[in-house]
Coordinates of C-alpha atoms and ligand atoms in Angstrom, one line a residue:
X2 CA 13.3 -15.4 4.3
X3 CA 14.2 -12.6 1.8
X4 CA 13.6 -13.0 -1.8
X5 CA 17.6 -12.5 -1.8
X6 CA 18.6 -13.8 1.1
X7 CA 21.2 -16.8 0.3
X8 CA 23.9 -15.2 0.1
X9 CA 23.3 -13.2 4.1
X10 CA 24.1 -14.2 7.2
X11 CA 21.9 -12.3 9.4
X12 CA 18.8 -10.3 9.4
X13 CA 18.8 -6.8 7.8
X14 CA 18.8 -3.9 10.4
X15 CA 15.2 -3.2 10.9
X16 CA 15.2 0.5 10.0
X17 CA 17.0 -0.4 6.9
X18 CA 14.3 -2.9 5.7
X19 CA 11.6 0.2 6.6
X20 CA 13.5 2.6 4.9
X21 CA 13.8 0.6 2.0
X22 CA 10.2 -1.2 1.7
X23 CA 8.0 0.2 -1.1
X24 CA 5.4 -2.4 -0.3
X25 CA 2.4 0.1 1.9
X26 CA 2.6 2.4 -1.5
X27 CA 3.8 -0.1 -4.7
X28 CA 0.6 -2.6 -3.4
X29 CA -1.6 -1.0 -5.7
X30 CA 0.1 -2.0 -8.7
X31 CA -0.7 -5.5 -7.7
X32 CA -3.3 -5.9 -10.5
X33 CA -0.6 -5.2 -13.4
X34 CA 2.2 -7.5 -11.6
X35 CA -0.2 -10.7 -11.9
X36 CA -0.8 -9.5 -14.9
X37 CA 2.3 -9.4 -16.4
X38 CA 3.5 -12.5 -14.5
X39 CA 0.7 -14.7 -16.1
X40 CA 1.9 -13.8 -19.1
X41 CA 5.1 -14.1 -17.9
X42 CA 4.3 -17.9 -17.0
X43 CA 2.8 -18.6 -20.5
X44 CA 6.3 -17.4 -21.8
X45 CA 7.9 -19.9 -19.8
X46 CA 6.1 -22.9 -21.2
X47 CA 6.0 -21.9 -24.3
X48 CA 9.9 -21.6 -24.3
X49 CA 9.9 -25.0 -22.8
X50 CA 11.1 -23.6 -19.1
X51 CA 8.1 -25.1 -17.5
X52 CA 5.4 -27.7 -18.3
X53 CA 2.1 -26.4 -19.4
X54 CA 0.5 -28.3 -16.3
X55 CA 3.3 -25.8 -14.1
X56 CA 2.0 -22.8 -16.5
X57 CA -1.5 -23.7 -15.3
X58 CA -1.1 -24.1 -11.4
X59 CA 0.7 -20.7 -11.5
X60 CA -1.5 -19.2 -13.3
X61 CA -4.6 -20.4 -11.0
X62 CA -2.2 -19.6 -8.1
X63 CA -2.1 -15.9 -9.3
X64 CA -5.3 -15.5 -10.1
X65 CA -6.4 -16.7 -6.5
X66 CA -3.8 -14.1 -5.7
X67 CA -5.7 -11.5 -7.5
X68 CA -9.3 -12.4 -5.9
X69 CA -7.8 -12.0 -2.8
X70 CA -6.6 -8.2 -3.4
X71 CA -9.6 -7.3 -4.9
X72 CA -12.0 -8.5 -1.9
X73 CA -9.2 -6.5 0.0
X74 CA -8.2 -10.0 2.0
X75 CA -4.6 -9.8 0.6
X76 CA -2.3 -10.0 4.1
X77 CA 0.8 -8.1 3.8
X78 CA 3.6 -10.1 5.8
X79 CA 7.0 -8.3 7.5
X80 CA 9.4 -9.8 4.7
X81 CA 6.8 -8.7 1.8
X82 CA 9.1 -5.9 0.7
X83 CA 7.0 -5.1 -2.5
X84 CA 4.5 -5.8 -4.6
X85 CA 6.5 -8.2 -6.7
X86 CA 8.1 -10.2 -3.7
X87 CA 4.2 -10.3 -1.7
X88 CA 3.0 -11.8 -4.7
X89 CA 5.7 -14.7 -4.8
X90 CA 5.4 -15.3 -1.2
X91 CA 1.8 -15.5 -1.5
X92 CA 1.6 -17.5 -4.5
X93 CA 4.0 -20.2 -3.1
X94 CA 1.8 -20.3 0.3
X95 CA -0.9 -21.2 -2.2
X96 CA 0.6 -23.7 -4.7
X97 CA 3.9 -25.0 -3.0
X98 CA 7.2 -24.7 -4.4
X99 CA 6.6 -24.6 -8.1
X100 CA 5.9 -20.9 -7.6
X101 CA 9.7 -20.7 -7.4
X102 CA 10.3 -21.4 -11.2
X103 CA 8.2 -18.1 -12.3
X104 CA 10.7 -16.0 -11.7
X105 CA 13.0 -17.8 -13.2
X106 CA 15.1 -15.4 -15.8
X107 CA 12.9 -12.6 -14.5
X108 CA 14.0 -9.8 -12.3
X109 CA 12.3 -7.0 -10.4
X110 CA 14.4 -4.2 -12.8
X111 CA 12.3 -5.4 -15.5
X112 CA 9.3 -6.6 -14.0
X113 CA 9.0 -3.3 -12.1
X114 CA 8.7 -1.0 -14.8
X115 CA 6.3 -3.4 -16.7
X116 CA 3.8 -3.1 -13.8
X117 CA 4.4 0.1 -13.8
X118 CA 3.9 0.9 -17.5
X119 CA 0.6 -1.5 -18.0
X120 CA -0.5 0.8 -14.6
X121 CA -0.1 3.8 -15.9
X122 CA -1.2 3.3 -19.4
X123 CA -4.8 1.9 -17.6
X124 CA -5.0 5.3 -15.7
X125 CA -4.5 7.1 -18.7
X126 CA -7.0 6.5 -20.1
X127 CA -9.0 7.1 -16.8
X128 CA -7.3 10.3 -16.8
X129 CA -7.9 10.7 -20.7
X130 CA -11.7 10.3 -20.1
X131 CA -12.3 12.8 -17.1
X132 CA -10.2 15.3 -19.7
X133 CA -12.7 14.9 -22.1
X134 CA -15.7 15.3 -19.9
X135 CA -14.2 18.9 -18.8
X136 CA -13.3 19.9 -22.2
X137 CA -17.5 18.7 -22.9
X138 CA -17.9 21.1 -19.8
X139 CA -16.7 23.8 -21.3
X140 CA -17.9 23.4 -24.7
X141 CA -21.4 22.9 -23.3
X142 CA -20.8 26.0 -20.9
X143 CA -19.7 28.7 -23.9
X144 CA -22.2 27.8 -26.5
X145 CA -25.5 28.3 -23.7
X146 CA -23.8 31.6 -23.2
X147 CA -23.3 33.4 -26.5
X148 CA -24.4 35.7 -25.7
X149 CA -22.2 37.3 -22.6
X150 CA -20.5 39.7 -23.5
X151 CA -17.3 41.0 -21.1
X152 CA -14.4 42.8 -20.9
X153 CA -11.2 41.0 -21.7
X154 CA -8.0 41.9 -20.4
X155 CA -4.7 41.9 -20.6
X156 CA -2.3 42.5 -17.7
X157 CA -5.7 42.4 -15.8
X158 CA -6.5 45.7 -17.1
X159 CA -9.7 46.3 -19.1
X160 CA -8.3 45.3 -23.1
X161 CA -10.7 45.1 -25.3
X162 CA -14.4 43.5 -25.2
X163 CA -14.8 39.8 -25.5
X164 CA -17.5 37.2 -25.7
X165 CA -17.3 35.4 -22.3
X166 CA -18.1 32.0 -24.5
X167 CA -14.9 32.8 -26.4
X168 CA -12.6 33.1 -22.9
X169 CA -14.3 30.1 -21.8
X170 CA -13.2 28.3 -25.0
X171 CA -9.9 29.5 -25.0
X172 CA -9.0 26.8 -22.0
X173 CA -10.8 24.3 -24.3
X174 CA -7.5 24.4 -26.4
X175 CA -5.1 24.1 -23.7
X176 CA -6.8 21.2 -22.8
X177 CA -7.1 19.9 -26.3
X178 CA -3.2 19.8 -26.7
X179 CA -3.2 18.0 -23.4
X180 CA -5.1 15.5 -25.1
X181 CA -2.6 15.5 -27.7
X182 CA 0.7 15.3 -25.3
X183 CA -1.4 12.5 -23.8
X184 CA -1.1 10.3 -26.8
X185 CA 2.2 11.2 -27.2
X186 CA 3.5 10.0 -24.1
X187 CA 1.2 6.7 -24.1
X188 CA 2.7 5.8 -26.7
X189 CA 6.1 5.8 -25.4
X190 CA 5.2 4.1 -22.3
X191 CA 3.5 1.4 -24.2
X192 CA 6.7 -0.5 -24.8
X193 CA 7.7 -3.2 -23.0
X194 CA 11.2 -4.1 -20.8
X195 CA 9.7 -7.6 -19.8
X196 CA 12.4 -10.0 -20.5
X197 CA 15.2 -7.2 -20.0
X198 CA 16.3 -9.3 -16.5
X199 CA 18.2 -7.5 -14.4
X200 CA 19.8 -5.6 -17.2
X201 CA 21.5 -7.7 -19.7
X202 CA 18.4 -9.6 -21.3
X203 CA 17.0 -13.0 -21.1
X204 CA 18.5 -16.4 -21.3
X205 CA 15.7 -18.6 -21.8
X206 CA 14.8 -17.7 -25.5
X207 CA 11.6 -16.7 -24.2
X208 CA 9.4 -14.8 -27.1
X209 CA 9.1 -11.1 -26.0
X210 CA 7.2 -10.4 -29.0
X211 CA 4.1 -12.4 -28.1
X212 CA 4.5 -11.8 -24.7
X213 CA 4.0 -7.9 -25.5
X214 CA 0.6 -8.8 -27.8
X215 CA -0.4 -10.9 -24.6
X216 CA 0.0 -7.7 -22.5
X217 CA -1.1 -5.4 -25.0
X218 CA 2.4 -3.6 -25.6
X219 CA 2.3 -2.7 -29.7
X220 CA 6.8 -2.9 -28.8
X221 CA 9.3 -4.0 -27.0
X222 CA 12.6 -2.5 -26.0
X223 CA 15.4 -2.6 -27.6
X224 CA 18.3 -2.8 -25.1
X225 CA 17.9 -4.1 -21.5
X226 CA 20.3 -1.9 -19.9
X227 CA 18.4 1.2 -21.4
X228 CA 15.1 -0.6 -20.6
X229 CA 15.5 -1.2 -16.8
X230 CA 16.7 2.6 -16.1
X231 CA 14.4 3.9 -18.5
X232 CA 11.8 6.4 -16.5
X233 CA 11.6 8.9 -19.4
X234 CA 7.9 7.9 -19.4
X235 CA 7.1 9.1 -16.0
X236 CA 9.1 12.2 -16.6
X237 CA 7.1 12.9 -19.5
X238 CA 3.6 11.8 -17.7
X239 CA 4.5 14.1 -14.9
X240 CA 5.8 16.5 -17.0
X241 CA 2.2 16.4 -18.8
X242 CA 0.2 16.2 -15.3
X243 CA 2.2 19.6 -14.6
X244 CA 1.4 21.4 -17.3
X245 CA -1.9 20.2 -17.4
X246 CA -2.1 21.2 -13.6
X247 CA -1.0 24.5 -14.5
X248 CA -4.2 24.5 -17.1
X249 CA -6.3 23.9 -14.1
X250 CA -4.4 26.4 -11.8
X251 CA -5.1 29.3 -14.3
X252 CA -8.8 28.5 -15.2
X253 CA -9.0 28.2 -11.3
X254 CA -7.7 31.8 -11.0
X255 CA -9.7 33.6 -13.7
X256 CA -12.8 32.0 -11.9
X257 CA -11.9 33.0 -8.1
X258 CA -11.2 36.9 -9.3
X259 CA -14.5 37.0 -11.4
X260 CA -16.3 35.3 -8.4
X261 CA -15.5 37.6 -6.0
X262 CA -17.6 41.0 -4.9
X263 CA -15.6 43.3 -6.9
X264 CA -16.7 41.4 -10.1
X265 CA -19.1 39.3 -9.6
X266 CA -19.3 37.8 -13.2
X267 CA -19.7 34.5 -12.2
X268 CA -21.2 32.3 -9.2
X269 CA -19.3 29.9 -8.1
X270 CA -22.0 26.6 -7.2
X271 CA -22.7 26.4 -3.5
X272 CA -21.6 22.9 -3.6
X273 CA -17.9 23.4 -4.3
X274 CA -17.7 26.8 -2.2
X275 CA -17.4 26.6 1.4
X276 CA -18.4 29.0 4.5
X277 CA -15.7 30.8 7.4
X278 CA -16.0 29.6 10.9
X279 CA -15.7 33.3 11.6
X280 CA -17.1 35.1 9.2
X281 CA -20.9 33.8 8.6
X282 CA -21.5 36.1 5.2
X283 CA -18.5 34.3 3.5
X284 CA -18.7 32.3 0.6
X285 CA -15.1 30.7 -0.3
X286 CA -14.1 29.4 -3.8
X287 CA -12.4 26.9 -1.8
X288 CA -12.2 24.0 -4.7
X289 CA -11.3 26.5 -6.9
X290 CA -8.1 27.6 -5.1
X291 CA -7.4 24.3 -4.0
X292 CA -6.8 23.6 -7.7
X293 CA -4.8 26.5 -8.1
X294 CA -2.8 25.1 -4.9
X295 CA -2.2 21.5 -6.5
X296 CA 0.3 22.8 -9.0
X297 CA 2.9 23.1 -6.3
X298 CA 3.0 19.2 -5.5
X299 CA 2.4 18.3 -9.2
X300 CA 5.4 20.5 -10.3
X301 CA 7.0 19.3 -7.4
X302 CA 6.9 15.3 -8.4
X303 CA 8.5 16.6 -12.0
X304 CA 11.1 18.2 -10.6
X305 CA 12.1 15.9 -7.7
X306 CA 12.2 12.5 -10.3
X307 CA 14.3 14.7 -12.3
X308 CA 16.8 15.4 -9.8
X309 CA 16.6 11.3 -8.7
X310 CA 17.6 10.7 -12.0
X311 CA 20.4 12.8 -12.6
X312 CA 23.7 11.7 -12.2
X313 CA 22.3 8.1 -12.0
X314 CA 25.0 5.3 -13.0
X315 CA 23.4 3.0 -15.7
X316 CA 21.1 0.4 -15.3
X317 CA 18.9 -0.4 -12.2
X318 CA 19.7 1.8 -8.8
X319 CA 17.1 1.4 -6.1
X320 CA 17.2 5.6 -6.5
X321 CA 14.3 4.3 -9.6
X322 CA 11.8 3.2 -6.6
X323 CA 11.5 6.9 -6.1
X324 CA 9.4 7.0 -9.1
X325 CA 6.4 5.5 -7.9
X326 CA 4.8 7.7 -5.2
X327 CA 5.1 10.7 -7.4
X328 CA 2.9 8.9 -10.3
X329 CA 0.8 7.9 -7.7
X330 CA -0.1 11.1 -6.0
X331 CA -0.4 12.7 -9.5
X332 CA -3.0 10.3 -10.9
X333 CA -4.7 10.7 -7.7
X334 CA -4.5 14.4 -7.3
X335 CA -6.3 14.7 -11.3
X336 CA -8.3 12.2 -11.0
X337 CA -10.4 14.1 -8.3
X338 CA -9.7 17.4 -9.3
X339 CA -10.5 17.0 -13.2
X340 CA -14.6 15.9 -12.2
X341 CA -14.3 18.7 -9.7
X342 CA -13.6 21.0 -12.5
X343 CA -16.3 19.9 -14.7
X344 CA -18.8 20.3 -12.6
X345 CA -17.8 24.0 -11.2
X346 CA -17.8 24.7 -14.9
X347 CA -21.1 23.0 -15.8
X348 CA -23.3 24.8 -12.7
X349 CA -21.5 28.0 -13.1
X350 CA -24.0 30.8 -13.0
X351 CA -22.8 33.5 -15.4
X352 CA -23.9 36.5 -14.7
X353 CA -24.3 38.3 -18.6
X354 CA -25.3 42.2 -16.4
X355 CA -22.3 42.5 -14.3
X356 CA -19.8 42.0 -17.0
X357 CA -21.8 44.6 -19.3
X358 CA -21.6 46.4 -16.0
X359 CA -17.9 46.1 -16.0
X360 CA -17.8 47.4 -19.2
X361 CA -15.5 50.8 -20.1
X362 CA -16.3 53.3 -22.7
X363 CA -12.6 53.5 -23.0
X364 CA -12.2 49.3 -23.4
X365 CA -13.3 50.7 -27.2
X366 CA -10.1 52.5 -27.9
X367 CA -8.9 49.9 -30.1
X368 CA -12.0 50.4 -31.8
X369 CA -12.1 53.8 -32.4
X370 CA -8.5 53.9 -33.6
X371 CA -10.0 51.3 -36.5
X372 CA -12.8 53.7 -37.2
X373 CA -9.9 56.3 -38.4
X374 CA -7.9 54.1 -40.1
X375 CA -11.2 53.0 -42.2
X376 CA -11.1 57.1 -42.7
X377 CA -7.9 56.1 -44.0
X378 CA -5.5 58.2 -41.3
X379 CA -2.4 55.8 -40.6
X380 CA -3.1 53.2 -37.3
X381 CA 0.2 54.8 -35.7
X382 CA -1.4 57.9 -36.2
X383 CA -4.4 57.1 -35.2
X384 CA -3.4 55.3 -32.3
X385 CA -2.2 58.8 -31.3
X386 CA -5.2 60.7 -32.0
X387 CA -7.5 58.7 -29.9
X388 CA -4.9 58.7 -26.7
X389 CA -5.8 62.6 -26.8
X390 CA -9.0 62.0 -27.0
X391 CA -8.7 60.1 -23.8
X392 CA -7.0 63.0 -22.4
X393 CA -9.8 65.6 -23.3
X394 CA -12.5 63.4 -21.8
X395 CA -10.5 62.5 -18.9
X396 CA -9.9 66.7 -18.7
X397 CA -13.7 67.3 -18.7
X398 CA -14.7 64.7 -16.5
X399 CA -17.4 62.7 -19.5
X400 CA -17.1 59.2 -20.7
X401 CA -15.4 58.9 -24.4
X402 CA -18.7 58.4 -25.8
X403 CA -19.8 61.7 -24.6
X404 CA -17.2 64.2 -26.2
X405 CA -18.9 66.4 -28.4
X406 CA -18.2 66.0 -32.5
X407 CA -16.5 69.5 -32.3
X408 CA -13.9 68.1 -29.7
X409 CA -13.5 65.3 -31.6
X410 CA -13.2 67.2 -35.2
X411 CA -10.9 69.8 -32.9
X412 CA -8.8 66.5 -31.9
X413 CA -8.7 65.4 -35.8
X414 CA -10.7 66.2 -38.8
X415 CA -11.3 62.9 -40.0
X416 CA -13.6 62.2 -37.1
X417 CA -17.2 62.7 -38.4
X418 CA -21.0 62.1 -36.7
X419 CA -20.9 58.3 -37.6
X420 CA -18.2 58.6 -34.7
X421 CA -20.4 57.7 -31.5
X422 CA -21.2 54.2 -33.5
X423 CA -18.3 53.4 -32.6
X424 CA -19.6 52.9 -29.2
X425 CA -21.3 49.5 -29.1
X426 CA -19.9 46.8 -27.3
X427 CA -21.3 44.3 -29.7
X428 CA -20.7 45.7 -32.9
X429 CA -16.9 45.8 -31.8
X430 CA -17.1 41.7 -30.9
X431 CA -18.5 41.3 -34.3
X432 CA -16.1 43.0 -35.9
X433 CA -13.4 40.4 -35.1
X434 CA -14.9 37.6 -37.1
X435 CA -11.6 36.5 -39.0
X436 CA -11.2 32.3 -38.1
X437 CA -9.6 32.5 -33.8
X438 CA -11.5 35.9 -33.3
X439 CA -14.2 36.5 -30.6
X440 CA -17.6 37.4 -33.1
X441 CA -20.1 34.9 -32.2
X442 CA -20.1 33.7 -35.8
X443 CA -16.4 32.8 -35.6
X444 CA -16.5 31.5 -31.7
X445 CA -19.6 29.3 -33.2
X446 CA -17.6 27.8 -35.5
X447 CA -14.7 26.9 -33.3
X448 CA -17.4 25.5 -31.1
X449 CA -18.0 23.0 -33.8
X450 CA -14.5 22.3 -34.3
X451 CA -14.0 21.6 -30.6
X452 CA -17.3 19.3 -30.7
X453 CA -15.3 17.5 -33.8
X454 CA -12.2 16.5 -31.4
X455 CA -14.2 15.2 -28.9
X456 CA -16.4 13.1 -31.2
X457 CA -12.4 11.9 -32.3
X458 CA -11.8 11.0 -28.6
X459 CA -14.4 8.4 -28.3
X460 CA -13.1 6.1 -30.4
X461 CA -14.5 2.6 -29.0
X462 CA -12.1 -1.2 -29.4
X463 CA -8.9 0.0 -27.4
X464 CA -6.5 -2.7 -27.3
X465 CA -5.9 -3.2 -23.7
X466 CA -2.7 -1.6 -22.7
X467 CA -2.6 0.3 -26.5
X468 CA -3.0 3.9 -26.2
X469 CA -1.5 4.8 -29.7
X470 CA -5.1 4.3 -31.5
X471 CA -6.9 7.0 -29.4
X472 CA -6.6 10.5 -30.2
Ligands
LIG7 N1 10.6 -2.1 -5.4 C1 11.6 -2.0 -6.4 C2 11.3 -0.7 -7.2 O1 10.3 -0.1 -7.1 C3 11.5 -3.1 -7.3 C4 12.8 -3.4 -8.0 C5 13.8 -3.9 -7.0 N2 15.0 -4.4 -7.7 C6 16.1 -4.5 -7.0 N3 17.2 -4.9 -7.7 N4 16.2 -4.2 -5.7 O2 12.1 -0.3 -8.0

């Protein structure tokens, strides 16, 4: 018999019941719904609903329930339509009829997006962790290879020179803000709607506030009709995963166009490249592009709760169930491909040669426009001046660095024979050692500052379910 099913006549139509099951994917919330419904149970006695011997045999009842998920002996039955309602079946098989006062002043609007909140908030901090161990990655990665010195570019033309340590770091602040918009949205998930009922509040005088300590929420909501419609929290953790995808997506793609033949700056590890059936000499970036691919389902999950949401008439609408599988396949989807991305940055090879290979005479333009505006000729000016320079050398056929002093003096008088030191890769890189710039000294020193934040993200003595402490 359904959960509902008083008030019917006859059994739903079968497709309908399939079509409307979220059982096969809501099942592996099953750990936070006993969770919250012990608590739940605790409520009720304390508000004098049940007897404290009830509280207990439900309580032992749900636990039992528990043990038998986790040893993966949990049998799902046709009329378990979710998690909330295999639970309650269950529990009753196991302690008789009394499991039918838990619910009592409960419903599964606000009961849903409590499971779904303590959830969440659990793999956050999963997610938070493998996040850290990447940004570790990378901070590991650029201070072994000071060193490296490449072109950078912009528009994927050669730019100017850069330290490869100081590219590598760059993603170490994208991520970092991810960290940030991390905390940002725990914190608004880590309020609770239990005791919200359907969507006008609870009868029973049950005490939300210790409920939420019992559960770990530092809040509670403040209206129950805004409480059991409110998925602003998975829009925002989506809208995080996305963004945080498209992080990935664009490390991803710096690394497959450096890996390849043409550029060979880096060496993608064996162990996350893969082979053609066709072509035996091939050696595919495969995990690489893979996370360049994800962005298209993560972005996807964002935009498709949006447009379930819109237009939505207040309070609970079974539209809200569609919430669920996107969460899902977006913790999943990070949670393998953020220690995938660790360890392709981590055994890397970096090959310091080819990018001083890569490296144009002309990517020193920039330069050499500075070196007359130190002879104190304007930078529009000068910016001129050297763009002929180019010209001449590209007319004779030599590199830059090869124009004689008398074409360059012939160009403008201000060039003098201190001119060709100009042409060092390294001295321009040093150059740029204002705080953000790519000198060693100044990419050293944002090393240490990165090495700060991450000691910050370790802090130990999380409240279970609080993610407002952790930075
Ligand atoms: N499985 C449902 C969901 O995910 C639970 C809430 C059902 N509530 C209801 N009134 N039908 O949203």
């Amino acid at each position: 018999m359904k959960l509902w099913g008083g008030r019917f006549t006859a059994e739903p139509d079968e497709l309908t019941r399939q079509f409307g099951d979220s059982i096969h994917f809501d099942r592996r919330m099953y750990a936070a719904d006993i969770r919250g419904s012990i608590a739940y149970a605790g409520a009720l006695a304390q508000a004098g609903i049940i007897t404290a011997e009830e509280r207990d045999q439900l309580i032992a009842g749900l636990e039992q329930v528990r043990a038998e998920f986790d040893a993966d002996a949990f049998q799902i039955k046709p009329g378990d339509e979710d998690i909330h309602t295999a639970v309650e079946r269950r529990l009753g098989e196991l302690i008789g009829p009394v499991a039918g006062k838990l619910h009592t002043g409960r419903s599964r609007n606000d009961q849903v997006s409590t499971d779904l909140r303590l959830y969440l908030l659990d793999e956050m901090t999963v997610l938070r962790e493998a996040l850290t161990a990447l940004q570790q990655a990378i901070v590991d990665k650029a201070e072994a290879h000071l060193e490296a010195i490449m072109p950078g570019y912009t528009h994927l033309q050669q730019a100017q020179p850069l330290l490869f340590s100081h590219w590598l770091m760059s993603f170490f602040w994208k991520f970092q803000r991810d960290q940030e918009r991390l905390t940002d949205v725990a914190r608004r998930t880590a309020v609770m709607p239990l005791g919200s009922g359907a969507l006008a509040g609870n009868p029973l005088d049950i005490d939300r506030e210790s409920l939420a300590v019992e559960l770990g929420f530092p809040a509670v909501s403040e209206n129950s009709v805004d409480a059991v419609s409110d998925r602003d929290y998975v829009v925002e953790f989506l809208a995080w995963a996305a963004l945080l995808q498209i992080h990935l997506s664009c490390l991803a793609e710096d690394l497959i166009i450096w890996s390849s033949q043409e550029f060979g700056f880096v060496r993608v590890d064996e162990a996350y490249s893969t082979g053609s059936s066709l072509m035996p000499q091939k050696r595919n970036p495969d995990s690489l592009e893979l996370m360049r691919g994800k962005s298209g389902r993560i972005v996807g999950h964002l935009t498709g709760l949006l447009t379930t949401l819109k237009g939505l008439p207040s309070s609970y609408n079974k539209d809200l169930q569609e919430d669920k599988e996107a969460v899902f396949d977006a913790v999943d989807t990070l949670k393998l491909e953020l220690p995938i991305a660790a360890e392709v940055i981590r055994t890397l090879t970096v090959n310091h040669a080819r990018m001083a290979a890569a490296l144009d005479d002309a990517i020193l333009a920039t330069d050499l426009a500075d070196y007359l505006v130190h002879k104190e000729v304007p930078f529009r000016e000068s910016h001129h001046v050297v763009g002929r320079a180019i010209r001449r050398a590209e007319e004779l056929g030599v590199p830059l660095k090869s124009l004689s002093l008398a074409e360059y003096q012939a160009i403008h008088p201000a060039f003098t024979a201190d001119v060709y030191e100009v042409f060092d890769f390294r001295r321009s890189v040093e150059a740029r050692d204002t705080e953000g710039g790519t000198a060693p000294q100044a990419v050293r020193a944002q090393i240490e500052r990165a090495r700060e934040h991450l000691k910050a993200h370790q802090i130990p003595g999380r409240r279970k379910g609080d993610e407002s402490a952790t930075t």
